[in-house]
Amino acid sequence: MGIQIKKVAAFVGLSLVGSSLQAALISESDIISDWSSETTLLYDIQSTANWGASGNTIANGGNMHGALVSDFSSVGDFGFRTSVRANDRDNDYMGIVFGWQDSDNSYGLGWGGGGVGSLYGFDGIGLYKEVDGVRTILASDAAVWRSGIVYGFEVGRSGNDIFASITQGGSTIFSARIADAAFMSGKVGFDTFSQSASFGFGRTDYSEATPVPEPGSLALLGLGIAGITLSRRKAVKSAS
């Protein structure tokens, strides 16, 4: 009987081709204790950020640059989102990273506020990737942020596509979906360059794909279990 059950379970396991994203909030205290300070993706310069948590926000310590990168890696389909605010009327660069391998190889969703355009060409919103230090802009928008306003940043992967969006309230400021398979796995995190910024606001979450049985698989599992139950009843009756 144990063999019959294992066969049914194995067949159903092979049929789990659907998936569902299961989201989990990440606390600011866990981010500060577990994530690592890295060189900013925007420009390969030593990090000066002094990351710290206050209440439900994480700040980089002022007009600083640097990335704060997760202690876990995404593999396959995932989603990552957080809230970001530019502070002190600063106007340089803030964003998030994903598919992070190192500061020369990663995707980024960033927003330049006007202060870095002449040097690095990153004014406005950019969805970009960097491979061996060579940066490619995949999608962009000339929108300008307002200091002190909290914006929602979201990125993720679905199959061979990456997606990204920036929202404020109920409005979508930027949205893009691009076919790109450069980094099918990697870490996520925050990123700033010469910018005072706060992240989190109790709204940092990460989701990854979990298998969901197809309806046919569930029906098959039900038939298998019913068959096993019937066989067991017959065996019991014969024994009596």
Coordinates of C-alpha atoms in Angstrom, one line a residue:
M1 CA 0.0 0.0 0.0
G2 CA 2.8 2.4 0.8
I3 CA 4.2 1.9 -2.8
Q4 CA 0.8 2.8 -4.3
I5 CA 0.6 6.0 -2.4
K6 CA 4.2 7.0 -3.4
K7 CA 3.4 6.4 -7.1
V8 CA 0.4 8.7 -7.0
A9 CA 2.3 11.4 -5.1
A10 CA 5.2 11.2 -7.5
F11 CA 2.9 11.6 -10.6
V12 CA 1.1 14.5 -9.1
G13 CA 4.5 16.1 -8.2
L14 CA 5.5 16.0 -11.9
S15 CA 2.3 17.7 -12.8
L16 CA 2.8 20.8 -10.7
V17 CA 3.6 23.1 -13.6
G18 CA 1.6 26.1 -12.3
S19 CA 2.9 28.6 -9.8
S20 CA 1.8 31.2 -7.3
L21 CA 3.7 34.1 -5.8
Q22 CA 3.6 33.9 -2.0
A23 CA 4.6 37.3 -0.4
A24 CA 6.2 37.8 2.9
L25 CA 7.0 41.1 4.7
I26 CA 10.6 41.7 5.6
S27 CA 11.1 43.8 8.8
E28 CA 13.4 46.7 9.0
S29 CA 15.3 45.1 11.9
D30 CA 15.9 42.0 9.9
I31 CA 17.2 44.1 6.9
I32 CA 19.6 46.0 9.1
S33 CA 20.9 42.9 10.9
D34 CA 21.1 40.6 7.9
W35 CA 21.7 42.6 4.7
S36 CA 25.1 43.8 3.6
S37 CA 26.5 47.2 2.6
E38 CA 27.9 47.2 -0.9
T39 CA 29.2 49.6 -3.6
T40 CA 26.4 51.4 -5.4
L41 CA 25.4 50.0 -8.7
L42 CA 25.2 53.4 -10.3
Y43 CA 28.9 54.2 -10.0
D44 CA 31.7 51.9 -8.9
I45 CA 32.9 53.9 -5.8
Q46 CA 33.4 52.9 -2.2
S47 CA 30.2 53.0 -0.2
T48 CA 29.9 55.8 2.3
A49 CA 26.3 55.0 3.4
N50 CA 25.7 54.5 7.1
W51 CA 22.5 52.4 7.0
G52 CA 20.3 52.5 10.1
A53 CA 16.7 51.8 11.1
S54 CA 14.4 54.2 12.9
G55 CA 10.9 52.9 13.5
N56 CA 9.6 51.4 10.2
T57 CA 12.2 53.2 7.9
I58 CA 15.7 52.5 6.9
A59 CA 17.9 55.5 5.9
N60 CA 21.4 55.7 4.4
G61 CA 22.7 58.3 6.8
G62 CA 22.5 61.5 4.7
N63 CA 23.9 62.6 1.4
M64 CA 25.7 59.3 0.8
H65 CA 26.1 56.5 -1.7
G66 CA 26.0 52.8 -1.4
A67 CA 23.8 49.7 -1.8
L68 CA 22.2 47.5 0.9
V69 CA 21.9 44.0 -0.5
S70 CA 19.9 41.0 0.8
D71 CA 21.3 37.9 2.4
F72 CA 19.1 35.7 0.1
S73 CA 18.9 35.2 -3.6
S74 CA 15.9 34.9 -5.9
V75 CA 15.8 31.9 -8.2
G76 CA 13.2 31.9 -11.0
D77 CA 10.0 33.9 -10.7
F78 CA 9.9 36.4 -7.9
G79 CA 8.6 39.9 -6.8
F80 CA 10.3 42.5 -4.7
R81 CA 8.8 45.8 -3.6
T82 CA 9.4 48.6 -1.1
S83 CA 8.6 52.3 -0.5
V84 CA 11.2 55.0 -1.1
R85 CA 11.4 58.7 -0.2
A86 CA 14.0 61.3 -1.2
N87 CA 14.9 63.5 1.9
D88 CA 16.3 67.0 2.5
R89 CA 15.4 68.3 -1.0
D90 CA 18.4 66.4 -2.3
N91 CA 18.2 65.7 -6.1
D92 CA 20.7 62.9 -7.0
Y93 CA 19.8 59.1 -7.2
M94 CA 17.8 56.5 -5.4
G95 CA 16.5 53.1 -6.4
I96 CA 16.5 49.3 -5.9
V97 CA 18.5 46.5 -7.3
F98 CA 17.6 42.9 -8.3
G99 CA 19.4 40.0 -9.9
W100 CA 22.4 41.3 -8.0
Q101 CA 25.6 39.4 -8.5
D102 CA 28.0 42.2 -7.6
S103 CA 28.2 46.0 -8.2
D104 CA 29.2 45.3 -11.9
N105 CA 26.5 42.8 -12.6
S106 CA 22.9 43.5 -11.7
Y107 CA 19.6 44.9 -12.7
G108 CA 18.4 48.2 -11.3
L109 CA 15.3 50.4 -11.1
G110 CA 16.5 53.9 -10.3
W111 CA 15.4 57.5 -10.2
G112 CA 17.7 60.4 -10.8
G113 CA 16.4 63.8 -9.4
G114 CA 18.4 66.1 -11.7
G115 CA 21.8 66.2 -9.9
V116 CA 23.5 63.2 -11.6
G117 CA 22.5 63.6 -15.2
S118 CA 25.4 65.6 -16.5
L119 CA 27.9 63.1 -15.1
Y120 CA 26.1 59.7 -15.4
G121 CA 23.1 60.2 -17.6
F122 CA 20.6 59.1 -14.9
D123 CA 18.1 61.8 -14.6
G124 CA 14.6 60.5 -14.6
I125 CA 13.6 56.9 -14.2
G126 CA 15.6 54.1 -15.6
L127 CA 15.3 50.3 -15.7
Y128 CA 18.7 49.1 -16.5
K129 CA 21.1 46.2 -16.4
E130 CA 24.9 46.2 -15.9
V131 CA 27.0 43.3 -17.2
D132 CA 30.8 43.4 -16.4
G133 CA 30.4 47.1 -15.6
V134 CA 28.8 48.0 -19.0
R135 CA 25.4 49.6 -18.4
T136 CA 22.4 49.3 -20.7
I137 CA 19.1 51.2 -20.2
L138 CA 16.2 48.9 -20.9
A139 CA 13.4 51.4 -20.4
S140 CA 13.2 55.0 -19.1
D141 CA 11.0 58.0 -18.4
A142 CA 11.7 61.7 -17.8
A143 CA 9.5 61.9 -14.7
V144 CA 10.9 64.0 -11.7
W145 CA 10.3 63.1 -8.1
R146 CA 9.1 65.4 -5.3
S147 CA 11.2 65.4 -2.2
G148 CA 9.5 64.1 0.9
I149 CA 6.9 62.0 -1.1
V150 CA 6.9 58.3 -0.5
Y151 CA 6.9 56.2 -3.8
G152 CA 6.3 52.5 -4.3
F153 CA 9.1 50.7 -6.2
E154 CA 8.4 47.2 -7.5
V155 CA 10.5 44.7 -9.6
G156 CA 10.4 41.1 -10.4
R157 CA 10.7 38.3 -12.9
S158 CA 8.2 36.1 -14.8
G159 CA 9.8 33.5 -17.0
N160 CA 12.3 35.3 -19.3
D161 CA 10.7 38.7 -18.6
I162 CA 11.6 41.3 -16.0
F163 CA 9.1 43.9 -14.9
A164 CA 9.3 47.1 -12.9
S165 CA 7.0 49.9 -11.8
I166 CA 7.0 53.1 -9.7
T167 CA 3.7 54.2 -8.1
Q168 CA 2.5 57.0 -5.9
G169 CA -0.9 56.7 -4.2
G170 CA -3.2 55.2 -6.8
S171 CA -1.2 56.5 -9.8
T172 CA 1.4 54.6 -11.9
I173 CA 4.3 56.8 -12.8
F174 CA 6.4 54.2 -14.6
S175 CA 5.8 50.7 -15.8
A176 CA 7.9 48.4 -18.0
R177 CA 8.1 44.7 -18.9
I178 CA 11.2 43.6 -20.9
A179 CA 12.4 40.2 -22.2
D180 CA 15.8 39.8 -20.6
A181 CA 17.5 36.7 -19.2
A182 CA 20.9 38.0 -18.2
F183 CA 20.4 37.3 -14.5
M184 CA 18.0 34.5 -13.8
S185 CA 18.9 34.5 -10.1
G186 CA 20.4 37.1 -7.7
K187 CA 20.0 39.2 -4.6
V188 CA 17.7 42.3 -4.1
G189 CA 18.3 45.5 -2.3
F190 CA 18.3 49.3 -2.0
D191 CA 20.7 51.7 -3.8
T192 CA 21.6 55.4 -3.5
F193 CA 24.2 57.7 -5.0
S194 CA 25.0 61.1 -3.3
Q195 CA 21.4 61.0 -2.1
S196 CA 19.7 61.2 1.3
A197 CA 16.9 58.6 1.1
S198 CA 14.6 56.4 3.3
F199 CA 13.3 53.0 2.4
G200 CA 10.8 50.5 3.8
F201 CA 8.0 52.3 5.7
G202 CA 6.8 48.8 6.8
R203 CA 6.1 47.9 3.2
T204 CA 9.2 45.9 2.1
D205 CA 8.1 42.4 0.9
Y206 CA 9.6 39.6 -1.2
S207 CA 7.6 36.9 -3.0
E208 CA 8.7 33.8 -4.9
A209 CA 7.0 31.2 -7.0
T210 CA 5.6 28.1 -5.3
P211 CA 4.1 25.2 -7.2
V212 CA 0.3 25.0 -7.6
P213 CA -1.3 21.8 -8.8
E214 CA -3.3 21.9 -12.1
P215 CA -7.0 21.0 -11.8
G216 CA -6.3 17.7 -13.6
S217 CA -3.6 16.9 -11.1
L218 CA -5.9 17.5 -8.2
A219 CA -8.5 15.3 -9.8
L220 CA -6.0 12.6 -10.4
L221 CA -4.8 12.8 -6.8
G222 CA -8.4 12.4 -5.7
L223 CA -8.9 9.4 -7.9
G224 CA -5.7 7.9 -6.7
I225 CA -6.6 8.3 -3.0
A226 CA -10.1 7.0 -3.7
G227 CA -8.6 3.9 -5.4
I228 CA -6.2 3.3 -2.6
T229 CA -9.1 3.6 -0.1
L230 CA -11.2 1.1 -2.1
S231 CA -8.3 -1.4 -2.3
R232 CA -7.8 -1.1 1.4
R233 CA -11.5 -1.8 2.1
K234 CA -11.5 -4.8 -0.2
A235 CA -8.4 -6.1 1.6
V236 CA -10.0 -5.7 5.0
K237 CA -13.2 -7.4 3.8
S238 CA -11.3 -10.4 2.4
A239 CA -9.4 -10.7 5.6
S240 CA -12.6 -10.8 7.6

